[in-house]
JSON list of C-alpha atoms in Angstrom, two decimals:
[
{"chain": "A", "resi": 1, "resn": "UNK", "atom": "CA", "xyz": [0.46, -0.10, -0.17]},
{"chain": "A", "resi": 2, "resn": "UNK", "atom": "CA", "xyz": [1.33, 3.47, -0.98]},
{"chain": "A", "resi": 3, "resn": "UNK", "atom": "CA", "xyz": [1.08, 6.84, 1.64]},
{"chain": "A", "resi": 4, "resn": "UNK", "atom": "CA", "xyz": [1.06, 9.85, 0.58]},
{"chain": "A", "resi": 5, "resn": "UNK", "atom": "CA", "xyz": [3.48, 12.18, 0.72]},
{"chain": "A", "resi": 6, "resn": "UNK", "atom": "CA", "xyz": [3.60, 13.68, 4.25]},
{"chain": "A", "resi": 7, "resn": "UNK", "atom": "CA", "xyz": [2.09, 17.76, 4.51]},
{"chain": "A", "resi": 8, "resn": "UNK", "atom": "CA", "xyz": [5.20, 19.75, 4.65]},
{"chain": "A", "resi": 9, "resn": "UNK", "atom": "CA", "xyz": [5.25, 21.83, 8.56]},
{"chain": "A", "resi": 10, "resn": "UNK", "atom": "CA", "xyz": [6.58, 24.65, 8.32]},
{"chain": "A", "resi": 11, "resn": "UNK", "atom": "CA", "xyz": [3.47, 27.08, 9.42]},
{"chain": "A", "resi": 12, "resn": "UNK", "atom": "CA", "xyz": [0.45, 27.07, 10.58]},
{"chain": "A", "resi": 13, "resn": "UNK", "atom": "CA", "xyz": [-2.34, 26.44, 9.32]},
{"chain": "A", "resi": 14, "resn": "UNK", "atom": "CA", "xyz": [-5.79, 28.59, 8.81]},
{"chain": "A", "resi": 15, "resn": "UNK", "atom": "CA", "xyz": [-7.83, 27.70, 12.65]},
{"chain": "A", "resi": 16, "resn": "UNK", "atom": "CA", "xyz": [-4.89, 28.10, 14.71]},
{"chain": "A", "resi": 17, "resn": "UNK", "atom": "CA", "xyz": [-4.13, 31.27, 12.62]},
{"chain": "A", "resi": 18, "resn": "UNK", "atom": "CA", "xyz": [-8.09, 32.33, 13.78]},
{"chain": "A", "resi": 19, "resn": "UNK", "atom": "CA", "xyz": [-7.00, 31.21, 17.24]},
{"chain": "A", "resi": 20, "resn": "UNK", "atom": "CA", "xyz": [-3.93, 32.80, 17.82]},
{"chain": "A", "resi": 21, "resn": "UNK", "atom": "CA", "xyz": [-5.64, 36.24, 16.49]},
{"chain": "A", "resi": 22, "resn": "UNK", "atom": "CA", "xyz": [-8.79, 35.05, 18.66]},
{"chain": "A", "resi": 23, "resn": "UNK", "atom": "CA", "xyz": [-6.37, 34.83, 21.92]},
{"chain": "A", "resi": 24, "resn": "UNK", "atom": "CA", "xyz": [-4.97, 38.36, 21.43]},
{"chain": "A", "resi": 25, "resn": "UNK", "atom": "CA", "xyz": [-8.20, 40.16, 20.70]},
{"chain": "A", "resi": 26, "resn": "UNK", "atom": "CA", "xyz": [-9.72, 38.63, 24.16]},
{"chain": "A", "resi": 27, "resn": "UNK", "atom": "CA", "xyz": [-6.75, 39.73, 26.06]},
{"chain": "A", "resi": 28, "resn": "UNK", "atom": "CA", "xyz": [-7.11, 43.03, 24.28]},
{"chain": "A", "resi": 29, "resn": "UNK", "atom": "CA", "xyz": [-10.53, 43.77, 25.30]},
{"chain": "A", "resi": 30, "resn": "UNK", "atom": "CA", "xyz": [-9.96, 41.88, 29.09]},
{"chain": "A", "resi": 31, "resn": "UNK", "atom": "CA", "xyz": [-7.62, 44.56, 29.79]},
{"chain": "A", "resi": 32, "resn": "UNK", "atom": "CA", "xyz": [-8.94, 47.70, 28.50]},
{"chain": "A", "resi": 33, "resn": "UNK", "atom": "CA", "xyz": [-12.10, 46.96, 30.53]},
{"chain": "A", "resi": 34, "resn": "UNK", "atom": "CA", "xyz": [-9.73, 46.53, 33.31]},
{"chain": "A", "resi": 35, "resn": "UNK", "atom": "CA", "xyz": [-8.31, 50.09, 33.06]},
{"chain": "A", "resi": 36, "resn": "UNK", "atom": "CA", "xyz": [-11.04, 51.75, 31.69]},
{"chain": "A", "resi": 37, "resn": "UNK", "atom": "CA", "xyz": [-12.59, 50.15, 35.83]},
{"chain": "A", "resi": 38, "resn": "UNK", "atom": "CA", "xyz": [-9.57, 51.32, 37.39]},
{"chain": "A", "resi": 39, "resn": "UNK", "atom": "CA", "xyz": [-10.43, 55.60, 35.61]},
{"chain": "A", "resi": 40, "resn": "UNK", "atom": "CA", "xyz": [-13.66, 55.64, 36.30]},
{"chain": "A", "resi": 41, "resn": "UNK", "atom": "CA", "xyz": [-13.13, 54.62, 40.45]},
{"chain": "A", "resi": 42, "resn": "UNK", "atom": "CA", "xyz": [-10.32, 57.91, 40.69]},
{"chain": "A", "resi": 43, "resn": "UNK", "atom": "CA", "xyz": [-12.17, 60.43, 38.44]},
{"chain": "A", "resi": 44, "resn": "UNK", "atom": "CA", "xyz": [-15.42, 59.14, 40.79]},
{"chain": "A", "resi": 45, "resn": "UNK", "atom": "CA", "xyz": [-13.13, 59.59, 44.16]},
{"chain": "A", "resi": 46, "resn": "UNK", "atom": "CA", "xyz": [-11.69, 62.41, 42.28]},
{"chain": "A", "resi": 47, "resn": "UNK", "atom": "CA", "xyz": [-15.17, 64.61, 42.09]},
{"chain": "A", "resi": 48, "resn": "UNK", "atom": "CA", "xyz": [-16.47, 62.67, 45.38]},
{"chain": "A", "resi": 49, "resn": "UNK", "atom": "CA", "xyz": [-13.36, 65.23, 47.15]},
{"chain": "A", "resi": 50, "resn": "UNK", "atom": "CA", "xyz": [-13.93, 68.12, 44.99]},
{"chain": "A", "resi": 51, "resn": "UNK", "atom": "CA", "xyz": [-18.16, 67.85, 45.92]},
{"chain": "A", "resi": 52, "resn": "UNK", "atom": "CA", "xyz": [-16.83, 67.15, 50.02]},
{"chain": "A", "resi": 53, "resn": "UNK", "atom": "CA", "xyz": [-14.67, 70.25, 49.99]},
{"chain": "A", "resi": 54, "resn": "UNK", "atom": "CA", "xyz": [-17.26, 72.25, 48.17]},
{"chain": "A", "resi": 55, "resn": "UNK", "atom": "CA", "xyz": [-20.33, 71.40, 50.13]},
{"chain": "A", "resi": 56, "resn": "UNK", "atom": "CA", "xyz": [-17.69, 72.31, 53.06]},
{"chain": "A", "resi": 57, "resn": "UNK", "atom": "CA", "xyz": [-17.39, 75.98, 52.40]},
{"chain": "A", "resi": 58, "resn": "UNK", "atom": "CA", "xyz": [-20.69, 76.66, 51.06]},
{"chain": "A", "resi": 59, "resn": "UNK", "atom": "CA", "xyz": [-21.74, 75.52, 54.35]},
{"chain": "A", "resi": 60, "resn": "UNK", "atom": "CA", "xyz": [-19.24, 77.60, 56.40]},
{"chain": "A", "resi": 61, "resn": "UNK", "atom": "CA", "xyz": [-20.25, 81.25, 54.04]},
{"chain": "A", "resi": 62, "resn": "UNK", "atom": "CA", "xyz": [-23.67, 79.84, 54.69]},
{"chain": "A", "resi": 63, "resn": "UNK", "atom": "CA", "xyz": [-22.91, 80.19, 58.45]},
{"chain": "A", "resi": 64, "resn": "UNK", "atom": "CA", "xyz": [-21.85, 83.43, 58.37]},
{"chain": "A", "resi": 65, "resn": "UNK", "atom": "CA", "xyz": [-24.49, 84.95, 55.85]},
{"chain": "A", "resi": 66, "resn": "UNK", "atom": "CA", "xyz": [-26.74, 83.62, 58.58]},
{"chain": "A", "resi": 67, "resn": "UNK", "atom": "CA", "xyz": [-25.83, 84.80, 61.43]},
{"chain": "A", "resi": 68, "resn": "UNK", "atom": "CA", "xyz": [-25.15, 88.10, 59.19]},
{"chain": "A", "resi": 69, "resn": "UNK", "atom": "CA", "xyz": [-28.72, 88.61, 58.63]},
{"chain": "A", "resi": 70, "resn": "UNK", "atom": "CA", "xyz": [-29.19, 87.46, 62.20]},
{"chain": "A", "resi": 71, "resn": "UNK", "atom": "CA", "xyz": [-29.37, 90.97, 63.65]},
{"chain": "A", "resi": 72, "resn": "UNK", "atom": "CA", "xyz": [-28.73, 91.31, 67.87]},
{"chain": "A", "resi": 73, "resn": "UNK", "atom": "CA", "xyz": [-31.20, 93.04, 69.76]},
{"chain": "A", "resi": 74, "resn": "UNK", "atom": "CA", "xyz": [-29.23, 93.37, 72.52]},
{"chain": "A", "resi": 75, "resn": "UNK", "atom": "CA", "xyz": [-25.79, 93.25, 72.87]},
{"chain": "A", "resi": 76, "resn": "UNK", "atom": "CA", "xyz": [-26.57, 89.94, 75.30]},
{"chain": "A", "resi": 77, "resn": "UNK", "atom": "CA", "xyz": [-28.54, 88.65, 71.83]},
{"chain": "A", "resi": 78, "resn": "UNK", "atom": "CA", "xyz": [-25.00, 89.15, 69.95]},
{"chain": "A", "resi": 79, "resn": "UNK", "atom": "CA", "xyz": [-23.64, 86.79, 72.81]},
{"chain": "A", "resi": 80, "resn": "UNK", "atom": "CA", "xyz": [-25.96, 84.23, 72.14]},
{"chain": "A", "resi": 81, "resn": "UNK", "atom": "CA", "xyz": [-26.26, 84.71, 68.15]},
{"chain": "A", "resi": 82, "resn": "UNK", "atom": "CA", "xyz": [-22.50, 83.94, 68.52]},
{"chain": "A", "resi": 83, "resn": "UNK", "atom": "CA", "xyz": [-22.04, 81.19, 70.35]},
{"chain": "A", "resi": 84, "resn": "UNK", "atom": "CA", "xyz": [-24.53, 79.60, 68.42]},
{"chain": "A", "resi": 85, "resn": "UNK", "atom": "CA", "xyz": [-22.06, 80.36, 64.80]},
{"chain": "A", "resi": 86, "resn": "UNK", "atom": "CA", "xyz": [-19.25, 79.69, 67.00]},
{"chain": "A", "resi": 87, "resn": "UNK", "atom": "CA", "xyz": [-21.06, 75.98, 67.97]},
{"chain": "A", "resi": 88, "resn": "UNK", "atom": "CA", "xyz": [-21.75, 75.19, 64.02]},
{"chain": "A", "resi": 89, "resn": "UNK", "atom": "CA", "xyz": [-19.14, 76.46, 62.51]},
{"chain": "A", "resi": 90, "resn": "UNK", "atom": "CA", "xyz": [-17.13, 74.45, 64.95]},
{"chain": "A", "resi": 91, "resn": "UNK", "atom": "CA", "xyz": [-19.46, 71.05, 63.72]},
{"chain": "A", "resi": 92, "resn": "UNK", "atom": "CA", "xyz": [-18.17, 71.27, 60.14]},
{"chain": "A", "resi": 93, "resn": "UNK", "atom": "CA", "xyz": [-14.78, 70.35, 60.66]},
{"chain": "A", "resi": 94, "resn": "UNK", "atom": "CA", "xyz": [-16.43, 67.28, 62.35]},
{"chain": "A", "resi": 95, "resn": "UNK", "atom": "CA", "xyz": [-19.36, 66.96, 59.68]},
{"chain": "A", "resi": 96, "resn": "UNK", "atom": "CA", "xyz": [-16.41, 67.23, 56.75]},
{"chain": "A", "resi": 97, "resn": "UNK", "atom": "CA", "xyz": [-13.28, 66.65, 58.74]},
{"chain": "A", "resi": 98, "resn": "UNK", "atom": "CA", "xyz": [-12.55, 64.94, 55.61]},
{"chain": "A", "resi": 99, "resn": "UNK", "atom": "CA", "xyz": [-11.89, 67.78, 53.16]},
{"chain": "A", "resi": 100, "resn": "UNK", "atom": "CA", "xyz": [-11.24, 70.40, 56.55]},
{"chain": "A", "resi": 101, "resn": "UNK", "atom": "CA", "xyz": [-8.23, 70.44, 57.47]},
{"chain": "A", "resi": 102, "resn": "UNK", "atom": "CA", "xyz": [-9.05, 74.25, 59.98]},
{"chain": "A", "resi": 103, "resn": "UNK", "atom": "CA", "xyz": [-11.31, 76.11, 60.22]},
{"chain": "A", "resi": 104, "resn": "UNK", "atom": "CA", "xyz": [-11.90, 79.51, 62.11]},
{"chain": "A", "resi": 105, "resn": "UNK", "atom": "CA", "xyz": [-14.57, 81.32, 63.59]},
{"chain": "A", "resi": 106, "resn": "UNK", "atom": "CA", "xyz": [-14.48, 84.92, 64.02]},
{"chain": "A", "resi": 107, "resn": "UNK", "atom": "CA", "xyz": [-16.87, 86.48, 66.68]},
{"chain": "A", "resi": 108, "resn": "UNK", "atom": "CA", "xyz": [-19.18, 89.07, 65.30]},
{"chain": "A", "resi": 109, "resn": "UNK", "atom": "CA", "xyz": [-18.76, 93.12, 66.90]},
{"chain": "A", "resi": 110, "resn": "UNK", "atom": "CA", "xyz": [-21.85, 94.68, 67.49]},
{"chain": "A", "resi": 111, "resn": "UNK", "atom": "CA", "xyz": [-22.28, 98.65, 67.57]},
{"chain": "A", "resi": 112, "resn": "UNK", "atom": "CA", "xyz": [-22.48, 100.29, 71.03]},
{"chain": "A", "resi": 113, "resn": "UNK", "atom": "CA", "xyz": [-25.59, 99.78, 70.63]},
{"chain": "A", "resi": 114, "resn": "UNK", "atom": "CA", "xyz": [-25.46, 96.18, 70.18]},
{"chain": "A", "resi": 115, "resn": "UNK", "atom": "CA", "xyz": [-28.54, 96.30, 68.06]},
{"chain": "A", "resi": 116, "resn": "UNK", "atom": "CA", "xyz": [-26.67, 96.27, 64.46]},
{"chain": "A", "resi": 117, "resn": "UNK", "atom": "CA", "xyz": [-23.03, 94.25, 63.54]},
{"chain": "A", "resi": 118, "resn": "UNK", "atom": "CA", "xyz": [-19.67, 96.58, 63.06]},
{"chain": "A", "resi": 119, "resn": "UNK", "atom": "CA", "xyz": [-18.02, 93.52, 62.07]},
{"chain": "A", "resi": 120, "resn": "UNK", "atom": "CA", "xyz": [-20.71, 90.29, 61.62]},
{"chain": "A", "resi": 121, "resn": "UNK", "atom": "CA", "xyz": [-19.35, 86.94, 62.57]},
{"chain": "A", "resi": 122, "resn": "UNK", "atom": "CA", "xyz": [-17.27, 84.30, 60.05]},
{"chain": "A", "resi": 123, "resn": "UNK", "atom": "CA", "xyz": [-17.14, 81.10, 59.87]},
{"chain": "A", "resi": 124, "resn": "UNK", "atom": "CA", "xyz": [-14.35, 80.81, 57.49]},
{"chain": "A", "resi": 125, "resn": "UNK", "atom": "CA", "xyz": [-11.84, 77.13, 56.69]},
{"chain": "A", "resi": 126, "resn": "UNK", "atom": "CA", "xyz": [-8.77, 78.37, 57.06]},
{"chain": "A", "resi": 127, "resn": "UNK", "atom": "CA", "xyz": [-6.89, 74.54, 55.57]},
{"chain": "A", "resi": 128, "resn": "UNK", "atom": "CA", "xyz": [-8.38, 72.41, 53.28]},
{"chain": "A", "resi": 129, "resn": "UNK", "atom": "CA", "xyz": [-7.06, 68.44, 52.84]}
]
């Protein structure tokens, strides 16, 4: 019986090339998904931090604005307003401790009659993290 001559094995068949190309494409697709996921998580963390900083700044401005609009009726009332606003300002340091490094309250100075502010109270964020 005669045997057919052996096929030359100098290269890969079409099916083998297709399998190699498919494997490389699958690895590339996985790499793209992983990189996009990491980039997305990082961007979200940065956005959340910036949003918290902005919220802290707005809250501090609200404390000062509320104090300005809270006109004292006497020197004693001015002291009460200052104490209430100081506590609110200090609470921001706790509420936003992840973004506020230092916060300071400057009490308002009532006029001589105690019925208006010569210098309104201020809540200032000195340093953000």
